[in-house]
XYZ file of C-alpha atoms in Angstrom:
745
model
C 102.241 79.710 148.095
C 104.362 81.339 145.525
C 107.723 79.795 144.916
C 108.950 83.364 143.633
C 110.589 84.949 146.872
C 112.619 87.894 145.179
C 113.157 90.478 147.896
C 109.809 89.498 149.887
C 109.820 89.662 153.378
C 109.550 86.179 155.158
C 107.475 85.832 158.055
C 109.985 86.283 160.722
C 111.101 89.590 159.112
C 110.796 92.923 161.043
C 108.828 95.362 158.726
C 110.550 98.828 158.132
C 109.102 101.964 159.200
C 109.240 105.090 157.491
C 112.522 105.978 159.015
C 113.600 109.507 160.149
C 117.109 110.845 161.108
C 120.633 109.322 160.007
C 119.331 105.752 159.004
C 116.308 106.891 156.898
C 118.735 106.167 153.802
C 118.532 102.398 154.939
C 114.845 102.154 155.812
C 114.173 103.800 152.189
C 116.333 101.282 150.466
C 114.247 98.623 152.215
C 111.240 99.769 151.459
C 112.337 100.572 147.602
C 113.521 97.012 147.218
C 110.290 95.417 148.917
C 108.025 97.447 146.344
C 110.404 95.980 143.534
C 110.190 92.932 144.733
C 106.153 93.008 144.741
C 106.096 94.634 141.441
C 108.109 91.959 139.974
C 105.557 89.352 141.103
C 102.666 91.680 139.879
C 104.359 91.246 136.227
C 104.515 87.458 136.933
C 100.973 87.303 137.416
C 100.217 89.128 134.794
C 102.076 86.781 132.557
C 100.313 83.875 134.012
C 96.889 85.089 133.705
C 97.508 85.668 129.991
C 98.396 82.468 129.646
C 95.375 81.195 131.346
C 93.151 83.042 129.057
C 94.822 81.706 125.922
C 94.739 78.242 127.301
C 91.032 78.638 128.182
C 90.251 79.336 124.802
C 92.222 76.636 122.951
C 90.048 74.319 125.485
C 86.807 75.747 124.180
C 88.237 74.774 120.501
C 89.316 71.138 121.615
C 86.622 70.570 123.473
C 84.327 70.669 120.078
C 86.152 67.476 119.555
C 85.494 65.782 122.562
C 84.299 62.110 122.703
C 81.327 61.091 124.614
C 77.764 61.271 125.020
C 75.764 64.276 123.322
C 74.602 65.320 126.947
C 78.243 65.201 128.733
C 79.563 66.829 125.716
C 77.472 69.614 125.915
C 77.960 69.848 129.890
C 81.701 70.201 129.144
C 81.229 72.575 126.222
C 79.251 74.950 128.421
C 81.637 74.773 131.242
C 84.445 75.319 129.239
C 83.028 78.241 127.318
C 81.874 79.780 130.775
C 85.275 79.636 131.986
C 86.838 81.313 129.267
C 84.408 84.134 129.022
C 84.892 84.825 132.854
C 88.437 84.816 132.031
C 88.352 87.148 129.031
C 85.966 89.584 130.759
C 87.874 89.855 133.785
C 87.649 93.601 134.729
C 91.219 95.235 134.894
C 92.435 95.962 138.206
C 94.998 95.187 140.769
C 95.276 91.306 141.134
C 95.853 90.759 144.524
C 95.380 93.154 147.947
C 97.032 91.169 150.394
C 99.541 88.749 151.460
C 99.779 86.068 154.611
C 102.778 84.822 155.749
C 102.465 82.068 158.040
C 104.835 81.330 161.036
C 106.648 78.171 162.154
C 104.350 77.451 165.115
C 101.739 74.553 165.328
C 98.877 76.835 165.285
C 99.710 77.401 161.282
C 99.135 73.829 160.650
C 99.542 72.680 156.962
C 100.221 76.376 155.940
C 103.812 76.715 158.316
C 106.099 78.470 156.672
C 103.998 79.272 153.540
C 103.350 82.803 152.011
C 100.210 83.348 150.123
C 98.572 86.198 147.940
C 95.159 87.069 148.136
C 93.390 88.190 145.421
C 89.972 88.563 143.313
C 91.193 85.462 141.167
C 93.255 82.463 141.576
C 96.314 82.615 139.308
C 98.170 79.723 138.670
C 100.541 78.579 135.797
C 99.025 75.141 135.911
C 96.746 73.056 138.149
C 99.730 71.303 139.660
C 101.865 74.402 140.420
C 101.677 76.409 143.515
C 98.953 79.110 142.975
C 100.678 82.878 142.477
C 97.248 84.515 143.909
C 94.845 82.406 145.894
C 91.062 83.426 145.559
C 89.770 85.554 148.341
C 86.895 82.955 148.499
C 89.163 80.303 149.173
C 89.396 78.443 152.597
C 92.869 79.783 153.387
C 91.852 83.201 152.582
C 89.403 83.550 155.358
C 92.145 83.984 157.763
C 93.225 87.252 155.976
C 89.946 88.731 157.526
C 89.844 86.982 160.804
C 93.331 86.943 162.160
C 93.946 89.441 164.571
C 96.965 90.050 167.325
C 94.826 88.287 169.932
C 94.177 85.098 167.552
C 96.969 85.472 164.869
C 95.583 81.942 163.555
C 99.111 80.795 162.681
C 99.752 84.443 160.655
C 103.046 85.948 161.361
C 102.645 88.718 159.154
C 99.684 90.380 157.246
C 100.772 92.607 154.419
C 98.316 95.163 152.444
C 98.842 96.436 149.258
C 97.844 100.313 148.664
C 97.404 101.060 144.928
C 97.136 104.053 142.605
C 93.532 105.379 142.320
C 91.470 103.944 139.570
C 94.597 101.626 139.068
C 94.334 98.938 136.088
C 96.474 96.450 137.704
C 99.979 97.627 136.420
C 102.981 96.897 138.681
C 103.859 100.158 138.509
C 100.491 101.628 140.364
C 101.700 99.765 143.608
C 102.486 102.929 145.642
C 102.649 101.572 149.240
C 102.984 98.341 151.451
C 101.735 97.970 155.229
C 102.656 95.071 157.492
C 100.940 93.984 160.412
C 102.644 91.580 162.904
C 100.087 90.116 164.481
C 102.282 89.167 167.489
C 103.132 92.857 168.022
C 100.989 95.760 169.060
C 101.260 98.212 166.195
C 100.990 98.409 162.645
C 103.863 99.542 160.121
C 103.375 101.601 156.934
C 105.581 101.682 154.387
C 105.215 104.186 151.516
C 106.472 105.046 148.224
C 105.240 108.499 148.598
C 106.484 109.270 151.949
C 103.637 107.735 153.846
C 104.369 107.572 157.367
C 103.432 105.140 160.206
C 99.789 103.633 160.262
C 97.305 105.448 162.511
C 94.176 104.204 163.971
C 90.657 104.858 162.602
C 88.759 102.961 159.830
C 90.057 99.247 159.223
C 91.122 98.768 162.702
C 94.364 100.902 162.312
C 95.177 99.863 158.909
C 95.946 103.190 157.006
C 95.565 101.396 153.438
C 91.911 99.974 154.732
C 90.951 103.403 155.932
C 92.043 105.174 152.595
C 90.032 102.461 150.240
C 86.915 102.900 152.813
C 87.336 106.696 152.696
C 88.166 106.820 148.613
C 85.955 109.167 146.600
C 82.743 107.788 145.394
C 82.402 108.352 141.404
C 80.737 106.338 139.318
C 79.263 102.852 140.064
C 79.626 100.788 143.295
C 83.140 98.879 143.558
C 83.682 95.735 145.520
C 85.017 95.738 148.894
C 86.960 92.440 148.998
C 90.076 94.094 150.274
C 88.226 95.874 153.209
C 85.932 93.070 154.581
C 85.601 93.347 158.205
C 85.506 90.329 160.582
C 81.591 90.540 161.177
C 81.061 90.891 157.614
C 83.277 88.104 156.622
C 81.046 85.763 158.857
C 77.914 86.593 157.201
C 79.825 86.054 153.533
C 80.832 82.807 154.387
C 77.464 81.447 155.553
C 76.193 77.983 154.414
C 74.148 77.949 151.265
C 71.274 76.256 153.102
C 71.284 79.071 155.781
C 68.862 82.146 154.992
C 70.082 85.023 156.711
C 68.538 88.298 157.238
C 71.085 91.193 157.814
C 69.384 94.399 159.751
C 71.975 97.120 158.635
C 72.264 100.606 159.570
C 73.404 102.999 157.027
C 77.010 102.684 155.666
C 77.533 99.079 157.190
C 78.096 97.644 154.107
C 75.044 95.303 153.965
C 74.490 95.612 150.154
C 78.364 94.800 149.885
C 77.727 91.880 152.075
C 75.040 90.464 149.798
C 76.861 90.771 146.736
C 79.798 89.161 148.046
C 77.844 86.202 149.502
C 76.510 85.737 146.187
C 79.859 85.624 144.845
C 81.429 83.246 147.721
C 78.536 80.926 147.193
C 78.962 80.494 143.534
C 82.784 79.919 144.027
C 81.879 77.568 147.029
C 78.977 75.385 145.399
C 79.108 75.672 141.781
C 77.246 72.763 141.166
C 74.266 72.917 143.223
C 73.890 76.636 142.197
C 74.282 75.507 138.654
C 71.139 73.933 138.351
C 68.731 76.759 140.252
C 71.164 79.756 139.357
C 71.659 82.785 141.508
C 68.995 85.987 141.584
C 69.875 89.319 143.085
C 66.895 91.556 143.443
C 67.081 95.152 143.722
C 64.587 98.201 144.529
C 65.008 99.921 141.380
C 66.978 100.031 138.149
C 69.035 102.931 139.088
C 70.243 101.105 142.048
C 70.730 97.676 139.985
C 72.914 99.989 137.628
C 75.053 101.466 140.884
C 75.623 97.576 141.564
C 76.173 96.110 138.348
C 79.894 95.795 138.237
C 80.328 94.603 141.838
C 79.933 90.823 140.785
C 81.681 90.730 137.229
C 84.777 92.402 139.441
C 84.537 89.349 142.053
C 84.256 86.543 138.652
C 80.866 86.145 138.483
C 78.910 87.017 135.237
C 76.099 84.688 135.069
C 74.129 86.091 137.867
C 70.628 87.504 136.899
C 70.044 90.816 138.611
C 66.506 92.486 138.387
C 63.806 94.094 140.024
C 60.527 92.114 141.272
C 58.650 94.418 138.804
C 61.094 92.538 136.356
C 60.149 88.839 137.555
C 56.205 89.882 137.195
C 56.468 91.474 133.759
C 53.583 89.659 132.204
C 51.533 92.652 130.746
C 52.197 96.058 129.838
C 51.267 98.768 133.043
C 48.585 101.180 131.724
C 46.986 101.757 135.162
C 47.641 103.645 138.262
C 46.304 102.816 141.760
C 45.511 105.177 144.218
C 47.461 104.493 147.312
C 43.992 102.849 149.020
C 43.835 100.583 146.055
C 47.351 99.713 145.844
C 47.771 98.771 149.580
C 44.505 96.617 149.666
C 46.350 94.616 146.688
C 49.806 94.563 148.618
C 47.988 93.176 151.547
C 48.666 89.423 152.598
C 45.001 88.883 152.793
C 44.681 88.965 148.815
C 46.569 85.526 148.829
C 43.404 84.027 150.422
C 40.993 85.952 148.438
C 42.838 85.139 145.071
C 42.954 81.172 146.432
C 39.339 81.556 146.850
C 38.775 83.013 143.343
C 40.806 80.381 141.710
C 39.098 77.334 143.348
C 35.420 78.650 142.989
C 36.037 77.116 139.765
C 35.977 73.717 141.238
C 32.854 71.988 141.578
C 31.468 68.459 141.958
C 30.098 66.795 138.582
C 26.335 66.920 137.685
C 26.306 63.563 136.045
C 28.128 60.758 135.611
C 30.974 60.374 133.066
C 30.263 58.269 129.999
C 33.512 57.385 128.005
C 32.542 55.903 124.372
C 34.799 52.840 123.225
C 33.683 51.653 119.938
C 30.286 50.465 120.892
C 30.530 50.391 124.710
C 30.407 52.897 127.086
C 32.633 52.936 130.364
C 30.852 54.686 133.207
C 31.481 56.459 136.503
C 28.828 57.623 138.573
C 28.675 61.502 139.628
C 29.101 60.566 143.212
C 32.159 58.758 142.584
C 33.380 61.472 140.881
C 32.825 64.037 143.439
C 34.300 62.014 145.958
C 37.521 62.017 143.783
C 37.086 65.870 143.323
C 36.912 66.355 147.004
C 40.030 64.162 147.728
C 42.154 65.856 145.629
C 40.961 69.244 146.527
C 42.021 68.470 149.829
C 45.639 67.828 148.988
C 48.162 70.967 148.746
C 48.773 70.668 145.354
C 49.045 73.557 142.722
C 45.941 74.137 140.524
C 47.072 72.497 137.272
C 48.525 69.390 139.222
C 44.904 68.880 140.865
C 43.584 68.932 137.457
C 45.968 66.155 136.055
C 45.486 64.236 139.384
C 41.627 64.258 138.973
C 42.218 62.972 135.468
C 44.607 60.227 136.537
C 42.324 59.158 139.384
C 39.282 58.683 137.128
C 41.093 57.100 134.778
C 42.247 54.554 137.405
C 38.792 53.732 138.062
C 38.021 53.141 134.411
C 41.014 51.066 133.837
C 39.930 48.789 137.006
C 36.684 48.526 135.047
C 38.332 47.356 132.194
C 40.576 45.100 133.582
C 37.881 43.091 135.676
C 35.670 42.896 132.374
C 38.521 42.007 129.872
C 41.953 42.154 131.289
C 44.872 44.524 131.680
C 44.368 47.307 129.158
C 47.191 48.715 127.164
C 48.953 51.735 128.227
C 48.420 53.445 124.990
C 44.479 52.680 125.272
C 44.596 54.290 128.618
C 46.356 57.378 127.387
C 43.773 57.617 124.413
C 40.792 57.265 126.889
C 41.875 60.044 129.157
C 42.351 62.420 125.987
C 38.925 61.643 124.760
C 36.400 64.310 124.537
C 34.270 62.770 127.241
C 37.209 63.296 129.925
C 38.100 66.768 128.697
C 34.482 67.899 128.955
C 34.312 66.355 132.600
C 37.297 68.135 133.747
C 36.273 71.449 131.939
C 33.212 71.257 134.099
C 34.666 70.170 137.478
C 38.224 71.257 137.400
C 38.363 73.742 134.403
C 41.850 74.808 133.013
C 42.540 78.642 133.422
C 44.874 81.304 132.841
C 46.029 83.661 135.749
C 45.395 86.946 134.199
C 41.410 85.501 133.274
C 41.218 84.834 136.911
C 42.306 88.185 138.152
C 40.349 90.171 135.367
C 37.377 88.241 136.200
C 37.772 89.204 139.959
C 38.420 92.804 139.497
C 35.880 93.483 136.812
C 32.565 92.213 139.070
C 32.090 93.291 142.600
C 29.835 90.408 143.450
C 32.836 87.914 142.700
C 34.895 90.220 144.875
C 32.445 89.722 147.590
C 32.146 86.295 147.239
C 36.018 85.401 147.427
C 36.689 88.158 150.231
C 33.607 87.349 152.379
C 35.171 87.358 155.765
C 38.697 89.004 155.015
C 37.832 92.356 153.396
C 35.780 95.171 154.426
C 33.099 96.695 152.178
C 35.354 99.436 151.180
C 38.098 97.788 150.519
C 35.985 95.306 148.417
C 35.002 98.284 146.043
C 38.259 99.637 146.181
C 39.395 96.363 144.117
C 37.234 96.692 141.368
C 37.787 98.661 138.008
C 35.492 101.197 136.970
C 34.989 99.471 133.658
C 35.641 96.014 132.803
C 37.863 95.406 129.934
C 37.197 93.639 126.841
C 39.935 91.160 126.747
C 43.063 90.713 129.298
C 45.545 92.478 126.856
C 43.402 95.512 126.957
C 42.986 95.494 130.742
C 44.062 98.325 132.521
C 47.041 96.401 134.754
C 48.602 98.163 137.282
C 51.899 96.960 139.100
C 50.091 95.799 141.726
C 47.794 93.657 139.739
C 50.634 91.838 137.898
C 51.646 90.925 141.412
C 47.929 89.350 141.869
C 48.854 87.402 138.367
C 51.707 86.319 139.736
C 50.307 85.094 142.829
C 47.374 83.100 140.929
C 50.046 81.571 138.352
C 52.235 80.601 141.489
C 48.878 78.842 142.704
C 48.263 77.185 139.305
C 52.027 75.695 138.650
C 54.871 76.318 140.652
C 57.595 78.565 138.931
C 61.187 77.345 138.825
C 63.095 78.575 141.857
C 66.540 79.791 142.061
C 69.339 78.229 144.225
C 69.819 81.263 146.240
C 68.092 84.971 146.254
C 69.897 87.951 147.431
C 67.092 90.409 148.322
C 68.044 94.328 148.775
C 66.222 96.860 150.406
C 63.859 94.107 151.448
C 62.221 96.264 154.171
C 60.299 97.990 151.607
C 58.749 95.012 149.957
C 54.997 94.365 150.548
C 53.765 91.021 151.859
C 52.601 90.136 148.269
C 55.889 91.217 146.644
C 57.615 88.919 149.627
C 55.121 86.072 148.154
C 57.049 86.581 144.884
C 60.391 86.091 145.849
C 59.018 83.254 148.219
C 57.848 81.227 145.255
C 61.178 81.596 143.553
C 63.278 80.358 146.598
C 61.011 77.360 147.676
C 63.961 74.701 147.528
C 66.708 77.411 147.962
C 67.966 79.970 150.587
C 67.642 83.860 150.661
C 70.252 86.809 152.164
C 67.897 89.430 153.008
C 69.191 92.544 153.236
C 67.699 95.907 154.674
C 67.093 98.405 157.200
C 63.640 98.669 159.193
C 64.559 102.740 159.787
C 64.747 102.884 155.838
C 61.393 101.673 155.229
C 59.429 104.195 152.946
C 56.810 102.225 151.229
C 53.107 102.717 152.563
C 53.582 98.916 153.660
C 57.133 98.620 154.743
C 58.178 96.375 157.480
C 58.190 96.790 160.838
C 59.206 93.619 162.177
C 61.844 91.445 160.452
C 60.090 87.986 162.082
C 56.659 88.896 160.455
C 58.655 89.929 157.078
C 60.472 86.610 156.994
C 57.693 84.845 157.578
C 55.956 86.322 154.156
C 59.543 85.465 152.409
C 58.656 82.004 152.960
C 61.937 81.506 155.735
C 60.491 82.223 159.156
C 63.303 80.607 160.978
C 66.079 82.847 159.022
C 68.512 84.393 161.379
C 68.413 88.217 161.856
C 72.019 89.575 162.028
C 72.429 93.050 162.923
C 75.186 95.284 161.586
C 75.519 98.795 163.411
C 79.263 99.552 163.015
C 79.659 102.066 160.184
C 82.418 102.337 157.809
C 80.908 104.794 154.995
C 79.012 107.513 156.893
C 81.066 109.556 159.021
C 80.240 110.004 162.680
C 79.068 113.515 162.268
C 76.561 112.567 159.672
C 75.562 109.474 161.538
C 74.787 111.476 164.780
C 72.266 113.779 162.670
C 70.597 110.753 161.447
C 70.111 109.123 164.821
C 68.390 111.890 166.043
C 65.746 111.019 163.559
C 65.522 107.045 164.917
C 62.998 107.863 168.225
C 60.205 109.065 165.327
C 60.206 106.371 162.956
C 58.236 103.558 165.198
C 60.584 100.659 164.464
C 63.241 99.024 166.780
C 66.602 99.214 165.382
C 69.777 99.895 167.432
C 71.542 103.258 166.795
C 74.177 103.353 164.187
C 77.879 103.872 165.149
C 80.711 104.960 163.015
C 84.492 104.312 162.818
C 84.952 107.267 160.902
C 85.909 110.426 162.972
C 86.051 112.619 160.038
C 83.278 114.220 158.104
C 81.492 117.538 157.593
C 78.173 118.767 158.447
C 76.726 122.154 157.426
C 73.568 123.523 157.940
C 72.442 126.409 155.401
C 69.465 128.585 156.269
C 68.545 130.497 153.098
C 65.986 132.827 151.987
C 65.627 130.641 148.681
C 66.245 126.951 148.389
C 67.659 127.000 144.814
C 70.344 129.887 145.776
C 71.565 128.221 148.593
C 71.745 124.990 146.719
C 73.752 126.568 143.914
C 76.175 128.388 146.710
C 76.630 124.659 148.356
C 77.199 122.732 145.360
C 80.160 125.596 144.228
C 81.567 124.919 147.445
C 81.486 121.058 147.444
C 83.065 121.390 144.063
C 86.206 122.648 145.333
C 86.557 119.424 147.408
C 87.244 115.884 145.534
C 84.331 113.169 144.929
C 80.987 113.104 143.667
C 78.051 115.525 144.422
C 74.476 114.419 145.309
C 71.640 117.133 145.229
C 68.613 115.521 146.783
C 65.105 117.167 146.950
C 61.555 116.612 147.049
C 60.272 115.601 143.548
C 58.327 119.124 143.623
C 61.315 120.920 144.140
C 63.343 119.262 141.461
C 62.529 121.436 138.332
C 63.780 124.697 139.944
C 66.847 123.121 141.236
C 67.640 121.819 137.944
C 67.317 125.107 136.490
C 68.913 127.115 138.970
C 71.987 125.047 138.485
C 72.080 125.096 134.927
C 71.474 129.147 134.919
C 74.717 129.022 137.042
C 76.867 126.916 134.558
C 77.023 123.833 136.726
C 76.831 120.664 134.613
C 74.787 117.802 136.482
C 73.656 114.217 135.239
C 70.176 113.100 135.448
C 68.839 110.723 138.474
C 69.764 107.235 137.473
C 72.566 108.352 134.989
C 76.342 107.183 136.141
C 78.072 110.042 134.222
C 81.570 110.080 135.790
C 82.253 113.306 133.314
C 79.743 114.920 135.816
C 80.502 115.519 139.421
C 76.824 116.580 140.183
C 73.807 114.397 140.296
C 70.393 115.697 140.998
C 67.790 113.135 141.992
C 64.424 113.148 143.808
C 64.475 112.013 147.366
C 62.709 108.766 146.163
C 65.531 107.402 144.174
C 68.378 108.187 146.627
C 68.197 104.754 148.557
C 71.175 102.495 148.050
C 73.288 105.547 146.638
C 76.041 107.123 147.739
C 77.980 110.301 147.224
C 80.741 112.055 148.682
C 79.076 114.913 149.138
C 75.370 115.283 149.800
C 73.229 118.518 149.607
C 69.756 117.803 151.312
C 67.250 120.375 150.317
C 64.373 121.276 152.242
C 63.881 118.473 154.762
C 60.643 119.755 155.579
C 59.563 119.123 152.003
C 61.007 115.898 151.851
C 59.012 114.840 154.962
C 55.651 116.494 153.766
C 55.986 114.522 150.434
C 54.345 110.903 151.514
C 53.576 109.402 154.646
C 56.782 108.082 155.760
C 58.625 111.167 154.855
C 60.476 111.133 158.393
C 61.778 107.833 157.165
C 62.868 108.884 153.449
C 64.476 111.921 155.206
C 66.704 109.495 157.204
C 67.681 107.677 154.112
C 68.335 111.112 152.206
C 70.776 112.294 155.105
C 72.758 108.986 154.886
C 73.732 108.991 151.349
C 76.414 111.103 152.473
C 80.098 109.453 152.410
C 82.276 112.431 153.597
C 80.235 115.902 153.693
C 76.547 116.780 154.282
C 75.011 120.066 153.299
C 71.411 120.842 154.899
C 70.139 123.653 153.042
C 66.557 124.898 154.370
C 64.318 128.163 154.009
C 61.549 126.210 155.871
C 61.726 125.644 159.352
C 63.812 122.250 159.970
C 61.626 119.298 161.111
C 61.379 119.141 165.312
C 63.851 116.081 165.233
C 66.737 118.407 163.483
C 65.851 121.766 165.263
C 68.659 121.200 167.850
C 71.126 121.531 164.639
C 70.522 125.322 164.484
C 72.852 127.313 166.626
C 72.010 131.158 167.452
C 72.552 133.754 164.922
C 73.786 137.122 165.097
C 70.769 139.438 165.614
C 71.550 141.353 162.366
C 71.764 138.603 160.109
C 68.980 137.859 157.588
C 68.163 134.289 156.373
C 70.085 134.933 153.314
C 73.196 136.397 155.004
C 73.578 133.863 157.754
C 76.738 131.956 157.420
C 76.673 128.216 157.118
C 76.780 126.470 160.512
C 79.293 123.501 160.714
C 78.671 120.785 163.310
C 81.312 118.147 164.539
C 79.947 114.380 165.740
C 77.018 114.820 168.505
C 76.231 112.807 171.322
């Protein structure tokens, strides 16, 4: 709640419509007063936030002289420095996007008669003062997303604020207001620039929400904190201990849900996540650059964002596997092969152990030692821990001998004996210390070793596919491939458990292989997972076809699978085209539906693809927003040259260049990205380029936020043939007029 109520509507006020006729002056005056009052509140918030930043910096200085033990002082110092840095690095933007006016009824509870502004960060003059803005993650803020006319949850009026495009949060950038009386049947919109009444559409009838969702996509991904829908909010606010899998159709906001869930968990469980940290895993670095600004915009800057390859980056990648070899290495059977290869080193001792102690030798016979090794081997322990256990149990046998002969030995004596050459030699023979890369290099260098480790697991052809043509001289010079690094990480996890994260968010998870899933499972052993993906968008040779099986590889077999099928990003005309491919994708996912009735689909049959692309891009540049030209890898050089020759500047794949509206990228890099206008080039070539080409085409078609051009000189894939409408007989392919489509059933 804010104590400043200048000009703001209270909970019982009837919102003013954009009036017509003789009373228009009164309505306009009221609207102007509302806007001026809210702009004044923005200025107050800005002033208070500046004071918060200054105070946080001062606390860092004062905290350097804090009394107490060193550990406590260091923890306090880290907290103060982190808080000051978060405030100082807060991205510029509107401080709030909504307001709640609670009614006076009993369902309002403790919030009866209160008014709250909802924003990205808590803003308050001091901890005891009533906040000017409440963080969107606070418990009371949930009502902003969940309240409805059927279930107002005590809210009388929900207000949304419209801001100028690319606003940095200045009060003058507030352009419109929209009030929804949750007990009334309609939404009323106020606009500083002549906006009329709200209309139905995206965002459940809110014109401000619809405009925000449909705003042109230029530059990196932005947060959706102002437009979160109830079903998305349910997933965002799940408990920290709950692992969840979001099966999200294109445009349903699954990536945004995962990132906002990360921000929510960091806010709600700071101490528990401070120990383990938060990890966000994306499919490639282009995608990570695209989403990089979302969490900082939500106030979270200390989150590691990386790919699976970044997690296993132990050696330079010098080798390239064939598809057949990579498929074997990514297969879950390799986990058993590697475990066998590692534990083949464990063997019973050939002779007894004799530990010199002055002129005396303490002995343990070979049979007793073999029993110790066998007992430890039966335990489910990391390999290095097993070696320590063998040492400890062996020394316990020696200690008992000493105790019977001369009384309890000093602890220092036991430690010295445990480090003796005799004990080390015994361990090196029975349970040798190893390095992960050595185990994998030995396996891949020798077919006999592969056969021994994979007997009954791999076929003869698969065993041969694993082996290098020439053994390397050392692990540093080995021709490691990306798949080999996964094998090394698997062995490293068998030897010693890696440090885990408190929570891991995995996007585009359907493309992970079982062995890649195990990489992440090891890093979330004691934490939880948010798994995001779409089985229909699986494009790798080992892509998931079933979430339960995939979640088992991720170490969370009991995770709930939550479907998101309502799209807010992709218009209905484009969703309908993509849905035509679903029956041919060999996965069971429900068809997507879109709340957006807008969008344009144009099919352009041409004689030459490059010429058609130039025409399509020129037409696209007449509209607002970004343009993505997506094609098969083999077609990229010709398309880039054609655009350059036509004088059309374009950014390369992976660049987020807001000065260049056109980006040209291969279909293999399109996943997770979005453009206002997509030019999909030669669908048949995209399909033919890889075994799961239809899945790749499904991804390409659903990157469009507003408009989609399909440019083709080759015949379309059969699933898209119905898009072609009969042309006039006199037309040649180069002369045909693009076919515009509306949403199809």
